[in-house]
Short mmCIF file of C-alpha atoms in Angstrom, two decimals:
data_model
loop_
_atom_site.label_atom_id
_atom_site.label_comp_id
_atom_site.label_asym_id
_atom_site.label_seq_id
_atom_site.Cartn_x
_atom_site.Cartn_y
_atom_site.Cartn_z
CA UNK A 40 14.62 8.72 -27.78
CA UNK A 41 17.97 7.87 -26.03
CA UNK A 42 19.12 10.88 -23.62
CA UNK A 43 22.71 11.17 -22.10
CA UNK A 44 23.98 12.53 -19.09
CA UNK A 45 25.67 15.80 -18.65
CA UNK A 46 28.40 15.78 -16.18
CA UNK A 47 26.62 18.08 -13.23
CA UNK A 48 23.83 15.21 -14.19
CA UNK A 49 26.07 12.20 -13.91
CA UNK A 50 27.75 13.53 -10.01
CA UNK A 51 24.65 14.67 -8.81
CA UNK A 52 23.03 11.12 -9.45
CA UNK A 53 26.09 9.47 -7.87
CA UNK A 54 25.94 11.33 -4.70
CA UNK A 55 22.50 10.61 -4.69
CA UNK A 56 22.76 7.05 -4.91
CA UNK A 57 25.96 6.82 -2.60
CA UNK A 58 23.54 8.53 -0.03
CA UNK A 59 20.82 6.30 -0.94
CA UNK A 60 23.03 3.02 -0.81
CA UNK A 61 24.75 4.13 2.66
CA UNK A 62 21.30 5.03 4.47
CA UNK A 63 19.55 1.54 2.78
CA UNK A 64 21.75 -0.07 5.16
CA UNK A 65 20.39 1.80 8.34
CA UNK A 66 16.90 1.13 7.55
CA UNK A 67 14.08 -1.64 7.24
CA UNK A 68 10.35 -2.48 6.44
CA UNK A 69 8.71 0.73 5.44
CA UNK A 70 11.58 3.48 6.37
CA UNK A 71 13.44 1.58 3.62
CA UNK A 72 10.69 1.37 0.99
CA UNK A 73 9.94 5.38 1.83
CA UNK A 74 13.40 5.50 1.32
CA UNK A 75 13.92 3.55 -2.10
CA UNK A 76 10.62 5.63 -3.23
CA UNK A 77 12.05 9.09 -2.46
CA UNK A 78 15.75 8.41 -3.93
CA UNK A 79 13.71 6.75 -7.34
CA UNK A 80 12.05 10.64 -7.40
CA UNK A 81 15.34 12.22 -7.10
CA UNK A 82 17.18 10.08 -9.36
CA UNK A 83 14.42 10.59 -11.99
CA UNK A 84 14.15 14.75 -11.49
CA UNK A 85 18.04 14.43 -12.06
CA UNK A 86 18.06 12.80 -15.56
CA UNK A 87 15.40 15.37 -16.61
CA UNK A 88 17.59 18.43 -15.50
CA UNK A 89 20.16 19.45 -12.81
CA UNK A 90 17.78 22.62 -11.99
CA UNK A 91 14.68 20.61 -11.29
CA UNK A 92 16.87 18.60 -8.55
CA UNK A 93 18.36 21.37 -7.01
CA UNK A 94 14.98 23.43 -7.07
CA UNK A 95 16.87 26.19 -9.22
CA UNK A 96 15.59 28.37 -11.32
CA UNK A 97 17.91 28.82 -14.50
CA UNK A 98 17.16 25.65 -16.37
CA UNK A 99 20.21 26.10 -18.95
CA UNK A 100 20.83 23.33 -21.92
CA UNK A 101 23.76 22.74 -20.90
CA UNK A 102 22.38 20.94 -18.01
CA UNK A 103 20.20 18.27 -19.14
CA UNK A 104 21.07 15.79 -21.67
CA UNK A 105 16.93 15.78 -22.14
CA UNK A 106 16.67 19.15 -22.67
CA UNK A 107 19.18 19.06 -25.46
CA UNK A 108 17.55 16.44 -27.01
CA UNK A 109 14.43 17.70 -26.94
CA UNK A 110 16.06 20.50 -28.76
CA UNK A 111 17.01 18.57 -31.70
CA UNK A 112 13.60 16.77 -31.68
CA UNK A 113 11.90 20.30 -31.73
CA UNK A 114 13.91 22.19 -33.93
CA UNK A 115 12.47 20.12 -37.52
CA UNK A 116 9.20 20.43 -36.12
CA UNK A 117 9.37 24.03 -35.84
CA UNK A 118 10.93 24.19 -39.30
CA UNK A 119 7.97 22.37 -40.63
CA UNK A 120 5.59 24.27 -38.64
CA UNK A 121 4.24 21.11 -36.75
CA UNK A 122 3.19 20.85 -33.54
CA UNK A 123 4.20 18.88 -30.28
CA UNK A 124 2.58 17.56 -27.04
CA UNK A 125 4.96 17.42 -24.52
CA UNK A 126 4.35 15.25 -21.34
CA UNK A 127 5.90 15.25 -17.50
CA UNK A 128 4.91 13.83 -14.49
CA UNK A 129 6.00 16.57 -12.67
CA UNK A 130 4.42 19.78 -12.27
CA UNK A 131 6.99 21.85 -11.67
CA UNK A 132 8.36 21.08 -14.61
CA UNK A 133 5.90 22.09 -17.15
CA UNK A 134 6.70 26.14 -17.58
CA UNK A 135 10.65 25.83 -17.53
CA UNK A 136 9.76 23.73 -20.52
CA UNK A 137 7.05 25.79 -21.72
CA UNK A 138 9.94 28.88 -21.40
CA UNK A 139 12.23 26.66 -23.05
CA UNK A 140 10.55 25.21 -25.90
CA UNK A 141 9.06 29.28 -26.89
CA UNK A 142 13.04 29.89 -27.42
CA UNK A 143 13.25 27.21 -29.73
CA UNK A 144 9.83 27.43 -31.59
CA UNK A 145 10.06 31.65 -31.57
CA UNK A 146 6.52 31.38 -30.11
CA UNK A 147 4.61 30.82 -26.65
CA UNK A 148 3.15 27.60 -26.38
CA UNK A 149 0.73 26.47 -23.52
CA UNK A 150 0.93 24.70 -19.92
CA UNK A 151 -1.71 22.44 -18.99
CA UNK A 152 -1.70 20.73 -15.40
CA UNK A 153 -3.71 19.49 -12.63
CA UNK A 154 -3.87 23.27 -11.54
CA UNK A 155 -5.08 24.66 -14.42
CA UNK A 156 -9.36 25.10 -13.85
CA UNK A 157 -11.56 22.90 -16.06
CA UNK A 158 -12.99 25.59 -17.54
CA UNK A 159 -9.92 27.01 -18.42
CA UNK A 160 -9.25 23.84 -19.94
CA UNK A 161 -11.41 24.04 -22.85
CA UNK A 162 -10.43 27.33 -24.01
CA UNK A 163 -6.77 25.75 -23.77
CA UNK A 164 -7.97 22.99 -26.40
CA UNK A 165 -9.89 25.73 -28.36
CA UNK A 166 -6.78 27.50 -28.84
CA UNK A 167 -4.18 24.86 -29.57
CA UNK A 168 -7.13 23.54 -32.11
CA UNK A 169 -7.04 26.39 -34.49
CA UNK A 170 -5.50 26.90 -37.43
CA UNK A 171 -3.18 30.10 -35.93
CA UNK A 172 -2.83 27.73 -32.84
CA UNK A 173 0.58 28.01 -30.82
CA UNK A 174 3.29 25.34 -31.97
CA UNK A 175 3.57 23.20 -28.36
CA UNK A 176 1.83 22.57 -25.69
CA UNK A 177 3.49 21.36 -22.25
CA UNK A 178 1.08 18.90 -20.05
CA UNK A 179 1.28 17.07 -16.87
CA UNK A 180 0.43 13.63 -17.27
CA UNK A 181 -2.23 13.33 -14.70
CA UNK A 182 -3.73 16.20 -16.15
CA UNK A 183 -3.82 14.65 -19.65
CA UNK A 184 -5.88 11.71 -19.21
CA UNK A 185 -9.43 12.44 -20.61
CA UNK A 186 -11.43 15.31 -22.51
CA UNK A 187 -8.73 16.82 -23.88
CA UNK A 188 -8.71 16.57 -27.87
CA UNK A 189 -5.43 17.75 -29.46
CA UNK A 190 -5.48 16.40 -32.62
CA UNK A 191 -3.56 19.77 -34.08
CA UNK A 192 -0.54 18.21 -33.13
CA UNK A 193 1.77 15.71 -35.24
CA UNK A 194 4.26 14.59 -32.26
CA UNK A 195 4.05 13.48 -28.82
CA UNK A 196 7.17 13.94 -26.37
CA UNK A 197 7.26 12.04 -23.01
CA UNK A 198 9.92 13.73 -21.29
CA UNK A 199 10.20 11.85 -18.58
CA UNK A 200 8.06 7.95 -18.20
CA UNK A 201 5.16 7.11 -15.53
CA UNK A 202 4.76 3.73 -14.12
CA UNK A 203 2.15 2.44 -15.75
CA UNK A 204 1.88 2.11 -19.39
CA UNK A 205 -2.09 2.52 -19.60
CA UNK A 206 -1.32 6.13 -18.32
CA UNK A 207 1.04 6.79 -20.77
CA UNK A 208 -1.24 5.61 -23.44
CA UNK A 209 -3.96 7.44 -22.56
CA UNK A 210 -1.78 10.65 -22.76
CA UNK A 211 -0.58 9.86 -25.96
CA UNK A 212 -3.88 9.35 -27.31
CA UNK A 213 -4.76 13.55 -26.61
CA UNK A 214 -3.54 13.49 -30.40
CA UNK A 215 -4.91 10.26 -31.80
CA UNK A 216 -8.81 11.17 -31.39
CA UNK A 217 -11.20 11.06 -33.61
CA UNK A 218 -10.74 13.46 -36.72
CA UNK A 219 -6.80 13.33 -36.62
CA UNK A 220 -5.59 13.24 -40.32
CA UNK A 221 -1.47 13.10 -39.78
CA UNK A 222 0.64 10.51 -38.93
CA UNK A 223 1.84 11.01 -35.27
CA UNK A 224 5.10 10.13 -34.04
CA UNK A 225 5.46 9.43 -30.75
CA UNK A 226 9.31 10.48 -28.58
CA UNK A 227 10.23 8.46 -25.07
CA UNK A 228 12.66 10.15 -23.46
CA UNK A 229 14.89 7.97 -21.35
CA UNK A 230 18.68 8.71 -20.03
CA UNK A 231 21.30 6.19 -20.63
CA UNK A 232 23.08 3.66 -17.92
CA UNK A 233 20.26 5.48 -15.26
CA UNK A 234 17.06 3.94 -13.41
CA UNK A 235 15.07 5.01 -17.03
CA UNK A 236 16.13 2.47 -19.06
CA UNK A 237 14.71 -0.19 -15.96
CA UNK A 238 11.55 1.70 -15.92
CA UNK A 239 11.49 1.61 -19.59
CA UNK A 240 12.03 -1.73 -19.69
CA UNK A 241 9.16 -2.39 -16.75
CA UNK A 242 7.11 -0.35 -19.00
CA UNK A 243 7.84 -2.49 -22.27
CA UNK A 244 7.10 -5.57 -20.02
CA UNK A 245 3.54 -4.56 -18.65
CA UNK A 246 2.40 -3.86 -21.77
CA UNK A 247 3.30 -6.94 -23.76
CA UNK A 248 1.48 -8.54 -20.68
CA UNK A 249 -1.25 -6.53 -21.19
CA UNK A 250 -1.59 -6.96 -24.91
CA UNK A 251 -1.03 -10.94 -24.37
CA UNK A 252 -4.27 -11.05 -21.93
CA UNK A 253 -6.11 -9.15 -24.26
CA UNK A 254 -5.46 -11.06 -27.15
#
Protein backbone atom coordinates (compact mmCIF):
# COMPACT_ATOMS: atom_id res chain seq x y z
CA UNK A 1 0.00 0.00 0.00
CA UNK A 2 1.71 3.14 -1.51
CA UNK A 3 1.91 6.10 1.21
CA UNK A 4 2.76 9.80 0.30
CA UNK A 5 4.37 12.42 2.04
CA UNK A 6 2.77 15.30 3.75
CA UNK A 7 4.63 18.46 3.50
CA UNK A 8 5.85 18.81 7.45
CA UNK A 9 6.88 14.98 6.33
CA UNK A 10 8.67 15.82 3.15
CA UNK A 11 11.01 19.09 5.07
CA UNK A 12 11.54 17.27 8.03
CA UNK A 13 13.13 14.29 5.98
CA UNK A 14 15.18 16.81 3.97
CA UNK A 15 16.73 18.47 6.86
CA UNK A 16 17.36 15.23 8.09
CA UNK A 17 19.19 14.01 5.27
CA UNK A 18 21.02 17.44 4.56
CA UNK A 19 22.30 16.88 8.22
CA UNK A 20 23.00 13.37 7.57
CA UNK A 21 24.83 14.05 4.12
CA UNK A 22 26.94 17.11 5.67
CA UNK A 23 28.12 15.11 8.92
CA UNK A 24 28.84 11.68 6.50
CA UNK A 25 31.56 13.75 5.31
CA UNK A 26 33.19 14.37 8.84
CA UNK A 27 33.14 10.85 9.76
CA UNK A 28 34.64 7.25 9.04
CA UNK A 29 34.70 3.45 9.96
CA UNK A 30 32.15 2.95 12.65
CA UNK A 31 31.18 6.79 13.62
CA UNK A 32 29.88 6.73 10.02
CA UNK A 33 28.02 3.41 10.04
CA UNK A 34 26.47 4.60 13.72
CA UNK A 35 25.77 7.45 11.80
CA UNK A 36 24.04 5.99 8.54
CA UNK A 37 22.14 3.59 11.20
CA UNK A 38 20.71 6.42 13.34
CA UNK A 39 19.66 8.84 10.29
CA UNK A 40 17.94 5.30 8.53
CA UNK A 41 15.78 5.36 12.17
CA UNK A 42 14.91 8.90 11.78
CA UNK A 43 14.17 8.90 8.24
CA UNK A 44 11.90 5.84 8.80
CA UNK A 45 9.95 7.39 12.18
CA UNK A 46 9.43 10.41 9.71
CA UNK A 47 7.48 8.63 6.89
CA UNK A 48 5.33 6.99 9.61
CA UNK A 49 4.36 10.43 11.23
CA UNK A 50 5.82 13.93 11.92
CA UNK A 51 4.83 13.39 15.81
CA UNK A 52 6.74 10.18 16.25
CA UNK A 53 10.00 12.20 14.96
CA UNK A 54 9.59 15.07 16.92
CA UNK A 55 8.58 12.95 20.10
CA UNK A 56 5.13 14.92 20.15
CA UNK A 57 2.25 13.96 21.40
CA UNK A 58 -0.76 15.07 19.07
CA UNK A 59 -0.44 12.57 16.28
CA UNK A 60 -3.01 14.49 13.86
CA UNK A 61 -3.90 12.95 10.15
CA UNK A 62 -2.90 15.59 8.71
CA UNK A 63 0.57 14.68 9.45
CA UNK A 64 1.29 11.39 8.10
CA UNK A 65 0.59 10.33 4.68
CA UNK A 66 0.47 6.61 6.56
CA UNK A 67 -1.87 7.52 8.89
CA UNK A 68 -4.27 8.70 6.25
CA UNK A 69 -3.95 5.76 4.47
CA UNK A 70 -4.41 3.60 6.99
CA UNK A 71 -7.59 5.47 7.35
CA UNK A 72 -8.96 4.55 4.10
CA UNK A 73 -7.71 0.94 4.54
CA UNK A 74 -9.65 0.83 7.95
CA UNK A 75 -12.66 2.55 7.27
CA UNK A 76 -14.34 -0.69 4.83
CA UNK A 77 -13.15 -2.91 7.36
CA UNK A 78 -14.99 -1.28 10.02
CA UNK A 79 -18.01 -1.03 7.73
CA UNK A 80 -17.88 -4.73 7.30
CA UNK A 81 -17.19 -5.36 10.82
CA UNK A 82 -13.75 -7.12 10.09
CA UNK A 83 -10.91 -7.04 11.93
CA UNK A 84 -7.18 -5.85 11.50
CA UNK A 85 -3.66 -6.66 12.87
CA UNK A 86 -1.67 -3.83 12.73
CA UNK A 87 2.21 -4.13 12.95
CA UNK A 88 5.26 -1.52 13.95
CA UNK A 89 8.60 -1.91 14.81
CA UNK A 90 8.46 0.71 17.09
CA UNK A 91 7.06 0.72 20.41
CA UNK A 92 6.22 3.93 20.88
CA UNK A 93 4.15 3.83 18.27
CA UNK A 94 1.65 1.26 19.06
CA UNK A 95 -1.06 3.37 21.39
CA UNK A 96 -1.08 6.66 19.19
CA UNK A 97 -2.29 4.08 16.72
CA UNK A 98 -4.27 2.15 19.03
CA UNK A 99 -5.95 5.94 19.96
CA UNK A 100 -6.18 6.49 16.42
CA UNK A 101 -7.59 3.52 14.89
CA UNK A 102 -10.62 3.50 18.14
CA UNK A 103 -11.66 6.97 16.32
CA UNK A 104 -12.04 5.34 13.19
CA UNK A 105 -13.47 1.87 14.22
CA UNK A 106 -15.88 3.71 17.17
CA UNK A 107 -14.30 1.05 19.46
CA UNK A 108 -11.03 0.35 21.63
CA UNK A 109 -8.88 -2.06 20.17
CA UNK A 110 -5.74 -3.62 21.91
CA UNK A 111 -1.79 -2.93 22.20
CA UNK A 112 0.42 -5.76 22.33
CA UNK A 113 4.33 -5.21 22.76
CA UNK A 114 7.44 -6.49 24.17
CA UNK A 115 6.19 -4.80 27.49
CA UNK A 116 3.11 -6.26 27.78
CA UNK A 117 3.60 -9.57 30.54
CA UNK A 118 3.18 -13.06 29.04
CA UNK A 119 0.52 -13.74 31.03
CA UNK A 120 -1.20 -10.85 30.09
CA UNK A 121 -0.68 -12.01 26.74
CA UNK A 122 -3.05 -14.76 26.63
CA UNK A 123 -5.93 -13.03 27.98
CA UNK A 124 -5.07 -10.43 25.09
CA UNK A 125 -5.57 -13.41 22.47
CA UNK A 126 -8.62 -14.65 24.52
CA UNK A 127 -10.22 -11.45 24.00
CA UNK A 128 -9.47 -10.49 20.43
CA UNK A 129 -10.62 -14.39 19.79
CA UNK A 130 -14.20 -13.99 20.70
CA UNK A 131 -16.99 -13.47 18.93
CA UNK A 132 -17.73 -9.73 20.76
CA UNK A 133 -13.87 -9.31 20.30
CA UNK A 134 -12.59 -5.60 19.71
CA UNK A 135 -12.18 -4.69 15.86
CA UNK A 136 -8.02 -4.07 15.84
CA UNK A 137 -5.36 -4.92 17.51
CA UNK A 138 -1.97 -2.81 17.40
CA UNK A 139 1.39 -5.09 17.86
CA UNK A 140 5.02 -4.57 17.91
CA UNK A 141 6.71 -6.76 15.66
CA UNK A 142 9.16 -8.30 17.99
CA UNK A 143 6.43 -8.97 20.15
CA UNK A 144 4.45 -10.82 17.46
CA UNK A 145 6.61 -13.57 16.57
CA UNK A 146 5.27 -16.81 18.26
CA UNK A 147 2.20 -18.06 20.47
CA UNK A 148 0.05 -15.61 19.56
CA UNK A 149 -3.08 -17.03 17.51
CA UNK A 150 -5.26 -14.28 15.96
CA UNK A 151 -7.07 -15.91 13.54
CA UNK A 152 -10.31 -13.44 14.32
CA UNK A 153 -8.83 -11.13 12.10
CA UNK A 154 -9.29 -10.83 8.14
CA UNK A 155 -6.36 -8.12 7.44
CA UNK A 156 -2.90 -7.58 8.34
CA UNK A 157 -1.35 -3.90 8.23
CA UNK A 158 2.49 -3.44 8.36
CA UNK A 159 2.77 0.08 9.04
CA UNK A 160 6.04 0.50 8.79
CA UNK A 161 8.71 -2.72 7.23
CA UNK A 162 11.56 -4.64 9.33
CA UNK A 163 14.66 -5.83 7.74
CA UNK A 164 14.22 -9.11 7.38
CA UNK A 165 11.44 -10.69 5.58
CA UNK A 166 11.29 -14.02 7.80
CA UNK A 167 10.23 -11.53 10.62
CA UNK A 168 7.70 -10.07 8.77
CA UNK A 169 6.33 -13.37 7.82
CA UNK A 170 6.17 -14.70 10.94
CA UNK A 171 4.05 -11.66 12.07
CA UNK A 172 1.81 -12.00 9.40
CA UNK A 173 1.20 -15.49 10.08
CA UNK A 174 -0.57 -14.38 13.89
CA UNK A 175 -3.72 -14.63 11.48
CA UNK A 176 -2.94 -17.52 9.18
CA UNK A 177 -2.88 -20.38 12.01
CA UNK A 178 -4.49 -23.22 12.11
CA UNK A 179 -8.43 -22.93 12.18
CA UNK A 180 -8.53 -19.57 10.13
CA UNK A 181 -11.58 -19.80 7.73
CA UNK A 182 -11.31 -16.14 5.78
CA UNK A 183 -9.27 -15.04 3.22
CA UNK A 184 -6.63 -12.60 4.68
CA UNK A 185 -5.33 -9.73 2.95
CA UNK A 186 -2.26 -8.59 3.79
CA UNK A 187 -1.32 -4.14 3.60
CA UNK A 188 2.65 -2.97 3.31
CA UNK A 189 2.86 0.32 4.04
CA UNK A 190 5.68 2.10 2.31
CA UNK A 191 6.11 6.08 1.53
CA UNK A 192 6.88 7.15 -1.91
CA UNK A 193 10.44 8.61 -3.39
CA UNK A 194 11.76 7.78 0.60
CA UNK A 195 14.35 5.06 1.98
CA UNK A 196 10.91 2.55 2.07
CA UNK A 197 10.62 1.79 -1.25
CA UNK A 198 14.76 0.58 -1.01
CA UNK A 199 13.92 -1.38 1.98
CA UNK A 200 10.96 -2.70 0.25
CA UNK A 201 12.75 -3.57 -2.50
CA UNK A 202 15.72 -5.30 -0.16
CA UNK A 203 12.84 -7.03 1.33
CA UNK A 204 11.34 -8.32 -2.12
CA UNK A 205 14.98 -9.39 -2.93
CA UNK A 206 15.74 -11.60 0.25
CA UNK A 207 12.86 -13.36 -0.11
CA UNK A 208 12.92 -14.45 -3.73
CA UNK A 209 16.47 -15.60 -2.53
CA UNK A 210 15.09 -17.33 0.08
CA UNK A 211 12.30 -19.04 -1.79
CA UNK A 212 14.98 -19.92 -4.71
CA UNK A 213 17.24 -21.93 -2.01
CA UNK A 214 14.37 -23.55 -0.77
CA UNK A 215 13.05 -24.70 -3.84
Amino acid sequence: AWATLTQEQAGLYRAVLDDFLAEAEQEDGMKRRGLVLATLTRLKQICNHASQFLRQDDYELKDSGKFQRLQQICQPIAERQERVLVFTQFQSLTEPLADFLAGVFGRAGLVLHGGVAVKKRKQLVADFQADDGPPFCVISVKAGGTGLNLTAASHVVHFDRWWNPAVENQATDRAFRIGQKKNVLVHKFVCRGTVEERIDQMIQDKQSLADEILS
